Each structure stands twice: as C-alpha cells, then as structure tokens.
Short mmCIF file of C-alpha atoms in Angstrom, two decimals:
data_model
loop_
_atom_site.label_atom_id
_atom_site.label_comp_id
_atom_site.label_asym_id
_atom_site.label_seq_id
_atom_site.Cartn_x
_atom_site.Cartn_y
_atom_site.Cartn_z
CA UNK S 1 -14.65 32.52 77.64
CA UNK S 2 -12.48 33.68 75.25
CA UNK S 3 -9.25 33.53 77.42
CA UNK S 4 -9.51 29.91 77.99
CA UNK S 5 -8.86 27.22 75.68
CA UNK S 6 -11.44 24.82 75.23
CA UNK S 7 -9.65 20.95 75.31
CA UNK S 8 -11.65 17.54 74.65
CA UNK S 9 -11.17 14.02 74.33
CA UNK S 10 -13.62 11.46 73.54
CA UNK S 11 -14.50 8.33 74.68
CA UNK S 12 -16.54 6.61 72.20
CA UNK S 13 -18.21 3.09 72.19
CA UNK S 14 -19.20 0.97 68.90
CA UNK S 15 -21.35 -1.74 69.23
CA UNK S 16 -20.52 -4.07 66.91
CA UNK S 17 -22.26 -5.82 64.26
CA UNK S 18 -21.97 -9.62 65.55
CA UNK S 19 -24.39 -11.86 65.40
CA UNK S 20 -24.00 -12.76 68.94
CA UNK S 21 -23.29 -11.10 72.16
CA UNK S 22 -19.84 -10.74 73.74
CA UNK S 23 -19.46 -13.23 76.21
CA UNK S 24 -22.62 -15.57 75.31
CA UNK S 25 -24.94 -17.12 72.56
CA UNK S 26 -27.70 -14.73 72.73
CA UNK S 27 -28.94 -12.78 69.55
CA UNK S 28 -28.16 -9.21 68.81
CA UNK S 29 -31.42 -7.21 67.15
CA UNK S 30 -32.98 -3.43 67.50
CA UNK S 31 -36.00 -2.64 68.30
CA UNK S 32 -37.46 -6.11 69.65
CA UNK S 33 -39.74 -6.19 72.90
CA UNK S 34 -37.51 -5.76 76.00
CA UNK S 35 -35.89 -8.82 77.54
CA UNK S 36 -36.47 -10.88 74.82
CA UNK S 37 -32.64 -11.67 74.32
CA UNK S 38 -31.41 -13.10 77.58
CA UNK S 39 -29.92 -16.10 78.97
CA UNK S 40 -28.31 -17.26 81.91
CA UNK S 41 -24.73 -16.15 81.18
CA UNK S 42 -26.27 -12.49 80.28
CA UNK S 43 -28.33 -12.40 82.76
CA UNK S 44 -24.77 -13.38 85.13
CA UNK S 45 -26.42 -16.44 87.05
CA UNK S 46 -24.27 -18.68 89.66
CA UNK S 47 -22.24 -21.12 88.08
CA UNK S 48 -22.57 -19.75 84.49
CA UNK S 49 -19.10 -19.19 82.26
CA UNK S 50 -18.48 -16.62 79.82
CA UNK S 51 -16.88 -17.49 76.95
CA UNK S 52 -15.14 -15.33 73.94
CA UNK S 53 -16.64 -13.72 70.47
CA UNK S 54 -14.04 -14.30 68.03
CA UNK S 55 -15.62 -11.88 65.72
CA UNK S 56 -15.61 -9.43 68.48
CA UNK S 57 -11.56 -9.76 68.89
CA UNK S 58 -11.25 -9.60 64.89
CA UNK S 59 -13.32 -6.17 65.22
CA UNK S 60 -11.06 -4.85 67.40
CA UNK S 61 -7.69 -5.88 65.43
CA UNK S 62 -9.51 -4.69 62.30
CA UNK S 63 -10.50 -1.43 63.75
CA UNK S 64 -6.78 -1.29 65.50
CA UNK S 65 -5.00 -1.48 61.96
CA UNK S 66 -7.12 0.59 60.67
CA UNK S 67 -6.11 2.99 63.19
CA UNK S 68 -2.11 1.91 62.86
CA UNK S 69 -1.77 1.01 66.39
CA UNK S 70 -0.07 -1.33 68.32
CA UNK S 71 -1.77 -4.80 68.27
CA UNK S 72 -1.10 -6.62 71.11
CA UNK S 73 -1.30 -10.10 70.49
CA UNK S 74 -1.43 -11.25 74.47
CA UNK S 75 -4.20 -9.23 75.84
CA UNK S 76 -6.19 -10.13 79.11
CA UNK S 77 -9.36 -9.13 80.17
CA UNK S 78 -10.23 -7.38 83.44
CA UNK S 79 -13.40 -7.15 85.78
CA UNK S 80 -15.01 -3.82 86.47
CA UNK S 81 -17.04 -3.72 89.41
CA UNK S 82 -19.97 -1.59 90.02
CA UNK S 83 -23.62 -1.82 91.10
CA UNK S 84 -26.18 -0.58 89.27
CA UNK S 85 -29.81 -1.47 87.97
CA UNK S 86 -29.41 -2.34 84.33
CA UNK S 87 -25.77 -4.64 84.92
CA UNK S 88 -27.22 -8.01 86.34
CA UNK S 89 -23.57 -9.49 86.95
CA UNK S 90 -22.52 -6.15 89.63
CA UNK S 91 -19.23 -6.04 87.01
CA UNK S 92 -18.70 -5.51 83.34
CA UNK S 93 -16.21 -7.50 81.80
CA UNK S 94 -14.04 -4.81 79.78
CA UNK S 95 -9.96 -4.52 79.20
CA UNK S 96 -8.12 -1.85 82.32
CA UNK S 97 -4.36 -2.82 82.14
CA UNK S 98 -3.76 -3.98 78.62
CA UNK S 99 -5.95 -3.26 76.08
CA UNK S 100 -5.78 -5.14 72.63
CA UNK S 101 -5.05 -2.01 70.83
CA UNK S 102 -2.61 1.30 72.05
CA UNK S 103 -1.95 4.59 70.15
CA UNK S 104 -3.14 5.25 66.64
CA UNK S 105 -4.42 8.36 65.06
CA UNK S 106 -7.19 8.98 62.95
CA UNK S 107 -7.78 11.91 59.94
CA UNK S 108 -10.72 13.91 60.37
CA UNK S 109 -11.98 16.77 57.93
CA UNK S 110 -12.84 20.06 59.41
CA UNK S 111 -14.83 22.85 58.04
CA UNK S 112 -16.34 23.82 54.83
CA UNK S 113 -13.08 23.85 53.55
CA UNK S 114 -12.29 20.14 54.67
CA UNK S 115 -9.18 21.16 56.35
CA UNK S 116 -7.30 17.89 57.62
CA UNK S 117 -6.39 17.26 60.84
CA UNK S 118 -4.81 14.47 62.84
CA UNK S 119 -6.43 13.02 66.31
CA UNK S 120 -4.61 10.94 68.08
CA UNK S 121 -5.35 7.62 69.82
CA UNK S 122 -4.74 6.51 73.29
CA UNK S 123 -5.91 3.02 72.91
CA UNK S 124 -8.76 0.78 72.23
CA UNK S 125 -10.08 -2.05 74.16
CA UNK S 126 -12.87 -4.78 73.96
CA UNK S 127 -15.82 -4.68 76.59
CA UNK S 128 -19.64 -5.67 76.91
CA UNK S 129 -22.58 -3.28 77.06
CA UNK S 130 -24.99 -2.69 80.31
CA UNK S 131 -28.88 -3.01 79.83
CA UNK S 132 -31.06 -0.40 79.55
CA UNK S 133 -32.91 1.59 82.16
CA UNK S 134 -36.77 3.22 81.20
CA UNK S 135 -37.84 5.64 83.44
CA UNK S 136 -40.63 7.48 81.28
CA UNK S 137 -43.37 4.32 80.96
CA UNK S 138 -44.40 3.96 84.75
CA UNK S 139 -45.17 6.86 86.83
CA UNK S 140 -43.88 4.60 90.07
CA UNK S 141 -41.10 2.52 88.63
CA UNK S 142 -37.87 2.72 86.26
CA UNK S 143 -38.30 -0.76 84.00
CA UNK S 144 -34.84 -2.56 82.95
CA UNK S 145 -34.46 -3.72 79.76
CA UNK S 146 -31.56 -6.46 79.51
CA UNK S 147 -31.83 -7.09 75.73
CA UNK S 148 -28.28 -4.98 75.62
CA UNK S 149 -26.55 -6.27 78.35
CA UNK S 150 -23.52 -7.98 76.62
CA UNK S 151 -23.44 -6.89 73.59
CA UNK S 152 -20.11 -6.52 72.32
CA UNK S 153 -18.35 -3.14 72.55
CA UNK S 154 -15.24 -0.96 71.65
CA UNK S 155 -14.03 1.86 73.24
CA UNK S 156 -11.80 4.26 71.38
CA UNK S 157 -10.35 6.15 73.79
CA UNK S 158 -8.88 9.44 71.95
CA UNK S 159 -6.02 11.66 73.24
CA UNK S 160 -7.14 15.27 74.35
CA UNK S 161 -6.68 16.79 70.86
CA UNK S 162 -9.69 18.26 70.12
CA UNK S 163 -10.75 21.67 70.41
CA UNK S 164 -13.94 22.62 69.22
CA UNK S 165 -17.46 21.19 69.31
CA UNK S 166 -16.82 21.16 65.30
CA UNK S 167 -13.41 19.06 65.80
CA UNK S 168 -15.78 16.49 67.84
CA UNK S 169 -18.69 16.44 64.81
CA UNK S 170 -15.73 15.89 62.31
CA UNK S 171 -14.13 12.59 64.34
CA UNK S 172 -17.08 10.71 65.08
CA UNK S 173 -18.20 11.35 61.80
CA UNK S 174 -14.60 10.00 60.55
CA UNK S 175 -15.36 7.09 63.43
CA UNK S 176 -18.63 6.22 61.77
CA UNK S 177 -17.97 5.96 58.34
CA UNK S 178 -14.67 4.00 59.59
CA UNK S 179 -16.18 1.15 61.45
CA UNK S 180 -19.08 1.41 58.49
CA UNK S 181 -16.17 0.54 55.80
CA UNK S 182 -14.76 -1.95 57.88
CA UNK S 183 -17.97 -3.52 58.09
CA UNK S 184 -17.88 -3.83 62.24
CA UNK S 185 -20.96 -1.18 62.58
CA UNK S 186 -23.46 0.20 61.31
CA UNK S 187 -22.89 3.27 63.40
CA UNK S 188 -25.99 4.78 63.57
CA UNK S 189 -26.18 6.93 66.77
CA UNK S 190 -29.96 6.93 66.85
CA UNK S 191 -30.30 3.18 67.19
CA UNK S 192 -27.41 3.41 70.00
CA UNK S 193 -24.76 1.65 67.79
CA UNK S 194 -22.30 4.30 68.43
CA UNK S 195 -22.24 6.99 71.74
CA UNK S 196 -19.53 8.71 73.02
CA UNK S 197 -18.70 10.51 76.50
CA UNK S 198 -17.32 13.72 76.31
CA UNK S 199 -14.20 15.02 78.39
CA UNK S 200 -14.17 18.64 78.69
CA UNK S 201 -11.64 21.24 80.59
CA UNK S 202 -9.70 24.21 80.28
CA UNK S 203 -7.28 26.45 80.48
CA UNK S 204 -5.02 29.53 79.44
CA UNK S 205 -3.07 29.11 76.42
CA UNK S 206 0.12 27.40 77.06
CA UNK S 207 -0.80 26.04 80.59
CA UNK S 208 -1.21 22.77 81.72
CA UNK S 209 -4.45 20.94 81.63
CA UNK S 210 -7.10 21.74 83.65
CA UNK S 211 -9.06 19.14 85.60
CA UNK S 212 -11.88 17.48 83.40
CA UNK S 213 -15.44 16.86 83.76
CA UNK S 214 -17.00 14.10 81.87
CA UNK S 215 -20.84 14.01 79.99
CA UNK S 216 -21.68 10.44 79.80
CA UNK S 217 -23.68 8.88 76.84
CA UNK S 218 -24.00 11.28 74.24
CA UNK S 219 -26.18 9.90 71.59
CA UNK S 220 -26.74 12.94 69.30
CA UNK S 221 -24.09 15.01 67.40
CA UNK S 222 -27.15 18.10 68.14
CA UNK S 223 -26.32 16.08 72.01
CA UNK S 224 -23.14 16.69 71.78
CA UNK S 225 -22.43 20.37 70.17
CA UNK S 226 -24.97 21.62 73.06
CA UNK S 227 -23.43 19.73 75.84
CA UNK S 228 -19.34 21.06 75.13
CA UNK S 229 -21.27 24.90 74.77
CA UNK S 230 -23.04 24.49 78.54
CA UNK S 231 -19.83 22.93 79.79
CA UNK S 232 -17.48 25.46 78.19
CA UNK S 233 -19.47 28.39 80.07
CA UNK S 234 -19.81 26.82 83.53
CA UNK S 235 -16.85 26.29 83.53
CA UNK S 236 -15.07 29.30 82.37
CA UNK S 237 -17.92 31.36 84.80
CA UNK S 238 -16.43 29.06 87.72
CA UNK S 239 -12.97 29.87 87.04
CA UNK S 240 -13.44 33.85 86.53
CA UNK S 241 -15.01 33.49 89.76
CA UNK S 242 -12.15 31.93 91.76
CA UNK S 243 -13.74 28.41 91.87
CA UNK S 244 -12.41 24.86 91.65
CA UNK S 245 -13.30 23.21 89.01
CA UNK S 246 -13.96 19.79 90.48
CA UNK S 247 -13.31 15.99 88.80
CA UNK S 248 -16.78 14.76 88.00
CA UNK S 249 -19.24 12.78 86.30
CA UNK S 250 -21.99 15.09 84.71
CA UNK S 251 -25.72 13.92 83.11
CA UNK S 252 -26.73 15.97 80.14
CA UNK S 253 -30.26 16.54 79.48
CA UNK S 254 -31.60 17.48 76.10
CA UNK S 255 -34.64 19.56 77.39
CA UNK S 256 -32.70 21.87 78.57
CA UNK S 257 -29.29 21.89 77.43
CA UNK S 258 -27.56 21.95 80.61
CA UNK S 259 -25.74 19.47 82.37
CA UNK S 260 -26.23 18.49 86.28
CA UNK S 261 -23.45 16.67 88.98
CA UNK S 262 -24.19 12.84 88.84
CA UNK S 263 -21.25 11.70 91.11
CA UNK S 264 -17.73 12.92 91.82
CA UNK S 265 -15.00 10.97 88.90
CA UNK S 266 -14.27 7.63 90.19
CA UNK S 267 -10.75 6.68 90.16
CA UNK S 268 -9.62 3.13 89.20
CA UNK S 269 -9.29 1.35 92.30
CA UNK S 270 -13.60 2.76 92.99
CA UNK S 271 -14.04 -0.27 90.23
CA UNK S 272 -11.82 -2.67 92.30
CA UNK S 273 -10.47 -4.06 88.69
CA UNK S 274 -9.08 -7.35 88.85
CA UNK S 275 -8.46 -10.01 86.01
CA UNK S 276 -11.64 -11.69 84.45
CA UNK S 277 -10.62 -15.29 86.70
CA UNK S 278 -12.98 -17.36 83.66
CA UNK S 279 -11.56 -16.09 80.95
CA UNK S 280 -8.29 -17.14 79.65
CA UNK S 281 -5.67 -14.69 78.21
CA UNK S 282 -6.15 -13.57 74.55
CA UNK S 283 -3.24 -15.21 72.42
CA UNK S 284 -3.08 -13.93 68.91
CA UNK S 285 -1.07 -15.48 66.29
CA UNK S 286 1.06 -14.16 63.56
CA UNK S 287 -0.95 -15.81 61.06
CA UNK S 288 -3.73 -14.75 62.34
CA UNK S 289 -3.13 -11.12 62.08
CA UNK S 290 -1.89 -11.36 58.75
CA UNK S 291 -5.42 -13.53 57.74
CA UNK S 292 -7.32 -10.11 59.32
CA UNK S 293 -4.29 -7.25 57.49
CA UNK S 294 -5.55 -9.20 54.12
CA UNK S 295 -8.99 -8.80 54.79
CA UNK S 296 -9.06 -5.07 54.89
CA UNK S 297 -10.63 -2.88 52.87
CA UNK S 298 -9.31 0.71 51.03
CA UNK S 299 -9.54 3.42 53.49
CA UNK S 300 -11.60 6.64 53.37
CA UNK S 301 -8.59 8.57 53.01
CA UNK S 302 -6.57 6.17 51.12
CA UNK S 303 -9.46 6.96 48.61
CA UNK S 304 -9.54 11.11 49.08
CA UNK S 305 -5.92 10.48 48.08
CA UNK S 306 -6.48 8.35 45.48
CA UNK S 307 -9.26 10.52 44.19
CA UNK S 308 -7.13 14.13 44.74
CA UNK S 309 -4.21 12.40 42.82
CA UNK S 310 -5.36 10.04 39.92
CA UNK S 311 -8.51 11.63 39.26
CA UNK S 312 -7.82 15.51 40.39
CA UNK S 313 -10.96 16.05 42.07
CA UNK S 314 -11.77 18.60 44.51
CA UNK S 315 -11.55 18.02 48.19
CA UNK S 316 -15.23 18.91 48.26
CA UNK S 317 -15.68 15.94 45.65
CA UNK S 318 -13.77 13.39 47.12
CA UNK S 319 -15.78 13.89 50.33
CA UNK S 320 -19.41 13.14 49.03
CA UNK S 321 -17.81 10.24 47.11
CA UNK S 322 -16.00 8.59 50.18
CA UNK S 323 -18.47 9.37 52.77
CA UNK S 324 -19.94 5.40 51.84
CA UNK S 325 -17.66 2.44 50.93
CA UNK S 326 -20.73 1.37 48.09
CA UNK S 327 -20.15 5.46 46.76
CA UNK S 328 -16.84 5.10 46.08
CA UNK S 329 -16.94 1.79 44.75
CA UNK S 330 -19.40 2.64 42.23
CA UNK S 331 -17.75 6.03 41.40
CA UNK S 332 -14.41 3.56 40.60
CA UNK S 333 -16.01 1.19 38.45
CA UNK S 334 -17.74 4.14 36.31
CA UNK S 335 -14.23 6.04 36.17
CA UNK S 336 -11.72 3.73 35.84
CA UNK S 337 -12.41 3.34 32.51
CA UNK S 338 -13.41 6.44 31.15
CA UNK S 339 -11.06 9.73 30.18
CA UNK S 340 -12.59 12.03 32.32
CA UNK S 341 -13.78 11.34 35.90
CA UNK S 342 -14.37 15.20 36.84
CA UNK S 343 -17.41 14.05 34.56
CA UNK S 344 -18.10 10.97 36.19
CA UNK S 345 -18.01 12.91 39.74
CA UNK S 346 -20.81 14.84 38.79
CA UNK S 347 -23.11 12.49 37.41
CA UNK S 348 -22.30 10.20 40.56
CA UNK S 349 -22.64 13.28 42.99
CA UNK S 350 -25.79 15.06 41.23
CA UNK S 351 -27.53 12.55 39.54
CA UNK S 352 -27.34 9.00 41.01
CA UNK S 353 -26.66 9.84 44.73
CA UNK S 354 -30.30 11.66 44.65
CA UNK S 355 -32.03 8.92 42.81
CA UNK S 356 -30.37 6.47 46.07
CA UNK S 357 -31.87 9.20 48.34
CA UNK S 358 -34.87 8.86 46.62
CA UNK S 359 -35.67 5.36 46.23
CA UNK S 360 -33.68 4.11 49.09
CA UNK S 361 -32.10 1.16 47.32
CA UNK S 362 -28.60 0.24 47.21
CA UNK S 363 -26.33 2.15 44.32
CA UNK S 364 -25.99 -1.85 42.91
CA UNK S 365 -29.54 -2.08 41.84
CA UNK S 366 -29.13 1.30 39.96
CA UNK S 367 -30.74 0.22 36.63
CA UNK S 368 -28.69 2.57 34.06
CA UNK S 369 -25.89 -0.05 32.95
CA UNK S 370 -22.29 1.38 32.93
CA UNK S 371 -21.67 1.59 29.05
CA UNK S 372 -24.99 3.54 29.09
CA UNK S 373 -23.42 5.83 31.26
CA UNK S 374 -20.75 6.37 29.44
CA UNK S 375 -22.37 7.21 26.39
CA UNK S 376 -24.68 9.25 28.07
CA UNK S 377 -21.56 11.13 29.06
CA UNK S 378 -20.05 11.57 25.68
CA UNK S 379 -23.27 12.98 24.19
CA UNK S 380 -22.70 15.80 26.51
CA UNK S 381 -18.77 16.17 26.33
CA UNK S 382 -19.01 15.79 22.26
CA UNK S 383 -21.39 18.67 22.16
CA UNK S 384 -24.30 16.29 20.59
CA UNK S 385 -26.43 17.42 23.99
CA UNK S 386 -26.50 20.11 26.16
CA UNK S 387 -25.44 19.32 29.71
CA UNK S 388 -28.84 21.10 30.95
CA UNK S 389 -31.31 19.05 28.60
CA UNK S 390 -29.09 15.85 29.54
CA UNK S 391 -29.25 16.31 33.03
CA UNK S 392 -33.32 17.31 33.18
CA UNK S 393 -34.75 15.46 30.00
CA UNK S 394 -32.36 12.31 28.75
CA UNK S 395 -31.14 11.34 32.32
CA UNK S 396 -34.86 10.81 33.90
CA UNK S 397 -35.96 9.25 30.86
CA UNK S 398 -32.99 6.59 30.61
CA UNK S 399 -34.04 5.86 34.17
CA UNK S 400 -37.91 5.19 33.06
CA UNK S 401 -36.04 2.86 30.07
CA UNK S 402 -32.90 1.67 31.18
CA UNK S 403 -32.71 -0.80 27.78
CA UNK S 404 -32.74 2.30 25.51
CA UNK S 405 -29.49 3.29 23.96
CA UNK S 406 -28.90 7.08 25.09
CA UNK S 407 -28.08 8.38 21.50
CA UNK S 408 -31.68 6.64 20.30
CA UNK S 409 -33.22 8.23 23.06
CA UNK S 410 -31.76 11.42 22.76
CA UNK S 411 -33.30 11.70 18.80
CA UNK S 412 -36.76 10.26 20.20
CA UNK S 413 -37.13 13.22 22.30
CA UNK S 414 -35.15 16.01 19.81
CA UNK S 415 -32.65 17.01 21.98
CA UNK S 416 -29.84 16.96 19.42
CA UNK S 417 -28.10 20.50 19.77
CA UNK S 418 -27.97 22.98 17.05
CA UNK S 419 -24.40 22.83 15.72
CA UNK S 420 -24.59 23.91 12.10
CA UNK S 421 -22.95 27.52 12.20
CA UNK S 422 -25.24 29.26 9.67
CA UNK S 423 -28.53 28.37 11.42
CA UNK S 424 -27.07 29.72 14.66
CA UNK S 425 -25.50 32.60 12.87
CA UNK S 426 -29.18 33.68 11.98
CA UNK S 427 -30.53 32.82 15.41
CA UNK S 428 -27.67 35.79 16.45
CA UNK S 429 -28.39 38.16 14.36
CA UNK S 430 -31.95 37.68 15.24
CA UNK S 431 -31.47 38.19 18.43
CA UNK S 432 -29.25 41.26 18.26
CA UNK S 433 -32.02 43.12 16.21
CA UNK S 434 -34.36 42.47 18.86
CA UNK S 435 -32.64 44.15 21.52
CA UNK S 436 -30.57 47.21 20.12
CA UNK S 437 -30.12 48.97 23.09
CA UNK S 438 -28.62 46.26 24.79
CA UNK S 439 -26.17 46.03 21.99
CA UNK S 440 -25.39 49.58 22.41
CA UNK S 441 -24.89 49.01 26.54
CA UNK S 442 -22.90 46.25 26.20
CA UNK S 443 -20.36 47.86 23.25
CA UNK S 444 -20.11 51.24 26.10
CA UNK S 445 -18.84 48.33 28.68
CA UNK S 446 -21.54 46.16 30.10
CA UNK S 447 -19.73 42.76 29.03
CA UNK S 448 -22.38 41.00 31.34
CA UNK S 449 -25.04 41.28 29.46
CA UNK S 450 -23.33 38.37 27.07
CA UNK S 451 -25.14 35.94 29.64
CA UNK S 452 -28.20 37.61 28.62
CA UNK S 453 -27.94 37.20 24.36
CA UNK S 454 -27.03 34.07 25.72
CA UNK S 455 -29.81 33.16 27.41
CA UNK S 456 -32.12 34.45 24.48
CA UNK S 457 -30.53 31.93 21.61
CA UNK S 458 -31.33 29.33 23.87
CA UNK S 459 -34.45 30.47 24.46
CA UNK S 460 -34.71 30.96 20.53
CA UNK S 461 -33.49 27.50 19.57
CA UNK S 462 -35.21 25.53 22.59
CA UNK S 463 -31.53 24.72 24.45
CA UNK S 464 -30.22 23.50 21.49
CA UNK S 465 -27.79 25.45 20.04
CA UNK S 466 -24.33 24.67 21.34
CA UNK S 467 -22.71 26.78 23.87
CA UNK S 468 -19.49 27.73 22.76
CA UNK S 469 -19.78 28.38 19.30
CA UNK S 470 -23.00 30.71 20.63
CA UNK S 471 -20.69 32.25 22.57
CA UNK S 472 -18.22 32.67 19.91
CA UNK S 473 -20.27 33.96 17.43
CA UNK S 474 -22.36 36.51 19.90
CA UNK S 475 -18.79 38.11 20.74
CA UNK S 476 -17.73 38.17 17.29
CA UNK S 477 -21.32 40.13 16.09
CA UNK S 478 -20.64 42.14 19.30
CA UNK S 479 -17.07 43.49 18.76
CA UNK S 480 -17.83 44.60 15.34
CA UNK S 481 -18.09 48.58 15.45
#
C-alpha cells in the first residue's frame, strides 16, 4: 500500500433547511411517522406539475459565493432517469449539463496542527432527494418511506484533491459548519441532513489517475474513515496482483467494514438525461444576486483571519471559536471592547463553551451580563484574584447570581489575594524553615523545586497570595548564600 497514492473526491449532498420540498408544497420534518408528508406532485402522479423553491435556488447561490464560484444566472434543469423502489416518479429532477454553480474551492484545516489546505470545487448543482427504503422491520418485505422524496438537495461535487481519510474528516467538517453559517443546513449527518459518496482510486506517484470506485451514502465520518481504509487495501491487493481495477458502484456496510459490488458505474447516457420539459429555465437577475451577496454572513475563515490578525490568537483558538457562527459572535461582542482578547478567548473557550455543553441552551441566554464579564476579567488581570480561585470559586458563583457585582462577590467569599509584601515575606520565610533540605537541593541546582515553595505559600495563604511577587520574593530568599 505504501507505493500507491491514495486519491479522493467527494460527492456530498445537503439537504436544505426549507420549509418546503423542492418541487412541491409538502412539509419538511425529522423523525415523523413514514409517509406522512406526501402529495400528488411527490408522490409523481399523471398530470401533476412541479414547480420551483425559490429558497432552494437562493441556497445554492448563497452556498456558490460562499464557495467563489461561477454563478450562472441561466441554469436549466435536467431529468435523471432510473427505476428504483423509493423514487415514485422513475426520474429525479437534478441539474447534468449546467449546473447553477462551477468551480470554487473551499479551506479546510488538517491535523492537530490545523495546517490549511485548499480543495477545490468542480461544481454544484440543485436536485431533489429519493425516499427511503427499510429493510430491517419485516422479515418478508423492504417498507418505503416517501416522507424524503423531494426534499431539496445540493450536491457539491469536489475535484479529486484529497488524499487521506483525515483530508475527507477535515472538508465535510469545513462543509458543515459552512452551510450551518449560512444558515441553509443544519448539517447533522445523523439525521441525514448531510451524506456524501466517496470516490476512491490510485496510483504511483506521478501517474495518471487510476480508475475510481465509488461508496454511496456515507452517513458517518466513523462511515467514512473505515470505508477509504477497506477500499485503499482491495484495491492496492488487486493491483499487486495484476488485476483490473474495474469502474463501479460499491455498498458499504458498517458491521463489517468492508464494502461489496452493487452494480458496474453507470455512465451518463444509463440515466437517459434530458431537460426537465415542465420546468422553465432558471433566469437570475443582477439584482437579484446582489440582494443574496448582501445577505451573507462573515466566513469561518474570514474570522480565523480576523481572529489570527486583530486579536493574535492561536490557530488552535481561533478554531474552537469559529467552529459555530453564535461562538464567534459572542466571543466578538465580549472582545471588541476590551484590551485583551487572549483573555476573553479563554473565558469563552474554558468557561462558557462548557456551561453551553452543559445546559444545552443557546450562548444568548448565558445569564453573566457582558460588563460583568469584564470585570470579572480585570479582577484576575489586576492581580485582585487569582486566576485559579476565579475560575473554580467566583465564576460558578456569578453563574448561581448573575445580579451580583463580581468585586462584591469576590469579598463575600474572601478571595481577595494577599498582596501586601511583608505578610508574604513572612509566609516565605516560613516556608523555607520548614523545608531546609530542599533549600539546600535547590541552591546545588534543582531550580524546579521553585514550583514546589510555590505550591506551599499557596497552600499557606489559602491561594491568595499573588503569584509573581511569590515568585519574586522565593528567588530572592533563595539566591542569598
């Protein structure tokens, strides 16, 4: 395996948050009893019309901006027929010869170290979902569920760019929290809101590509990370062994990990495409577009730059912050006005973000106001309280009274720290009396052992006394011969 090069492009499909579904008036919702959101135009009975989701086309320009591709403001759409169980028309109605949106790249962050890399697009184009098939709640029959049938999708098609099952985590994680800030998706895998199939060859370094198989529906990132690794070693076990690899469809299955042959790669004319004959061509206008450029919002890596810039935060940082449009919002209302946002950054990222985890609530009902915050913060940068008795003793008790002024609440429960230099002078010396030997091992060399007088002051004065002039005055006592 390791003389092959692994390459991958995605094909992923959002299902977008409309109200209604692509080409008719029935209701979008998760988790209802099967069928229950059906009509005759879903449900493709004779002498029913389709007609067009605006939101659906103002997804796709959104999404296509977002992306910097090509808009294309005359678009058509296209008939792909096929027969299968769950589509009750025999033909989706999707976009083959011009999409609304070609080329486009996306950032995605790789690695611990959030290295940035670029993935380019191919194009993206506006279709409807199938319906569902069941096959695990009858023991003689596979049950259809047609509540998805026609809901409105994208497909992002990417360019083969990607080379590692990590590279393929990072993008449709970038893909999620895109569509989520453009407010188009939710993007939650789990509830089918975003899948992808996965397009997998290889070859030797420097040679052409090889010939492709493709793992439809992927619903899991776990899904996906296991279904590349089979792939990648059938393959490269075929090759070694003088076989072709062969252009086909593949089924993944989770039990197992492997992937089986579900038909040999259809080619375009297998769908017969032809233009949708009841739907008109798409016509955008200038004005139009410009109404939809207005209405977007800050970008996840307008932000990171924003953040890495203005505010000098670490890459790490600027990840946890961006990785929800309400996160960074709140982190830029609480820093924009104060001197130090590294500050801000860790309150946000240690503090609040847990308390959202924990209560589940959005980060605008958090019940600390922002000047509260802000003094909270100074108490700790001025020295008046430690940063460890702020973070474990004020900070849960300004949540139980969010009224209280931090300063007031800081005197109620004595956390004021020890600043006057003569009573931590004695709590030194005190301390260096106790332990003589330690004073001894530390003049001969062991400089760690600081952390440990250190630790005994604060022990001593009950985390008051303030850090640096400890520290000060333990190395001054110290150096003394």
């Amino acid at each position: 395996m390791a003389s092959y090069e692994l390459v991958i492009g995605l094909e992923i499909h959002v299902q977008l948050a409309t109200r209604s579904k692509a080409f008719s008036s029935d209701g979008i919702r998760f988790g209802d009893a099967p069928n229950q959101h059906t009509n005759p135009v879903s449900l493709g009975h004779p002498g029913t019309l389709p007609y067009l989701n605006q939101a659906q086309v103002e997804s796709a320009v959104k999404l296509g901006m977002a992306l910097g591709s090509q808009i294309n403001n005359k678009a058509f759409f296209d008939r792909k027929n096929y027969f299968y169980t769950d589509l009750p028309k025999g033909y989706q109605i999707t976009q083959d010869n011009l999409p609304i949106c070609t080329g486009g790249e996306i950032p995605i962050l790789v690695g611990k170290d959030h290295t940035e890399r670029t993935i380019r697009i191919h194009h993206v184009h506006m279709e409807e979902d199938a319906g569902k098939s069941v096959h695990n709640q009858s023991a003689q029959h596979s049950l259809i569920d047609l509540n998805r049938a026609g809901v409105p999708l994208l497909e992002i098609v990417t360019e083969p760019d990607l080379r590692t099952a990590e590279e393929v985590d990072a993008l449709m994680t970038a893909m999620r929290q895109l569509v989520r800030y453009l407010g188009i998706s939710g993007g939650n895998m789990e509830q089918g809101q975003m899948r992808c199939d996965v397009n997998i060859s290889l070859r030797k370094p420097g040679e052409p590509l090889g010939i492709r198989a493709e793992i439809k529906n992927i619903n899991s990132m776990k899904y996906a990370r296991q279904a590349i690794r089979y792939e990648f070693q059938r393959q490269a076990e075929r090759l070694d062994q003088g076989l072709e690899i062969v252009q086909e469809t593949r089924q993944f299955h989770p039990e197992s990990g492997s992937t089986s042959s579900m038909r040999t790669k259809e080619n375009a004319h297998d769908y017969r495409y032809f233009p949708e004959p009841d739907l008109p061509p798409l016509a955008l206008s200038e004005e139009e577009l410009q109404r939809i450029k207005a209405e977007l919002p800050t970008l996840p890596w307008a932000w990171r730059s924003k953040l890495a810039e203005q505010y000098q935060l670490s890459t790490y940082d600027a990840g946890i912050l961006t990785a929800q449009a309400e996160t960074i919002l709140f982190f830029e209302e609480l820093a924009a006005n104060y001197p130090n946002p590294k500050s801000v950054a860790n309150l946000v990222i240690n503090k609040i973000l847990p308390w959202q985890q924990e209560t589940q609530k959005a980060l605008s009902d958090f019940p600390i106001p922002t000047k509260a915050l802000w003094s909270f913060l100074d108490l700790v940068k001025n020295n008046r309280v430690s940063h460890s008795a702020a973070y474990q003793q004020l900070f849960p008790a300004l949540l139980q009274d969010p009224a209280q002024r931090p300063a007031e609440l800081a005197e109620t429960l004595n956390l004021w720290q020890e600043a006057d230099s003569n009573a931590l002078q004695e709590m030194v010396l005190q301390v260096l009396a106790a332990h003589p030997d330690k004073v001894k091992a530390y003049q001969k060399g062991k400089k760690g052992l600081l952390g440990f007088f250190m630790g005994q002051v604060m022990q001593a004065s009950k985390g008051k006394a303030d850090p640096q002039q400890t520290n000060a005055l333990l190395q001054g006592e110290l150096e003394k011969s």
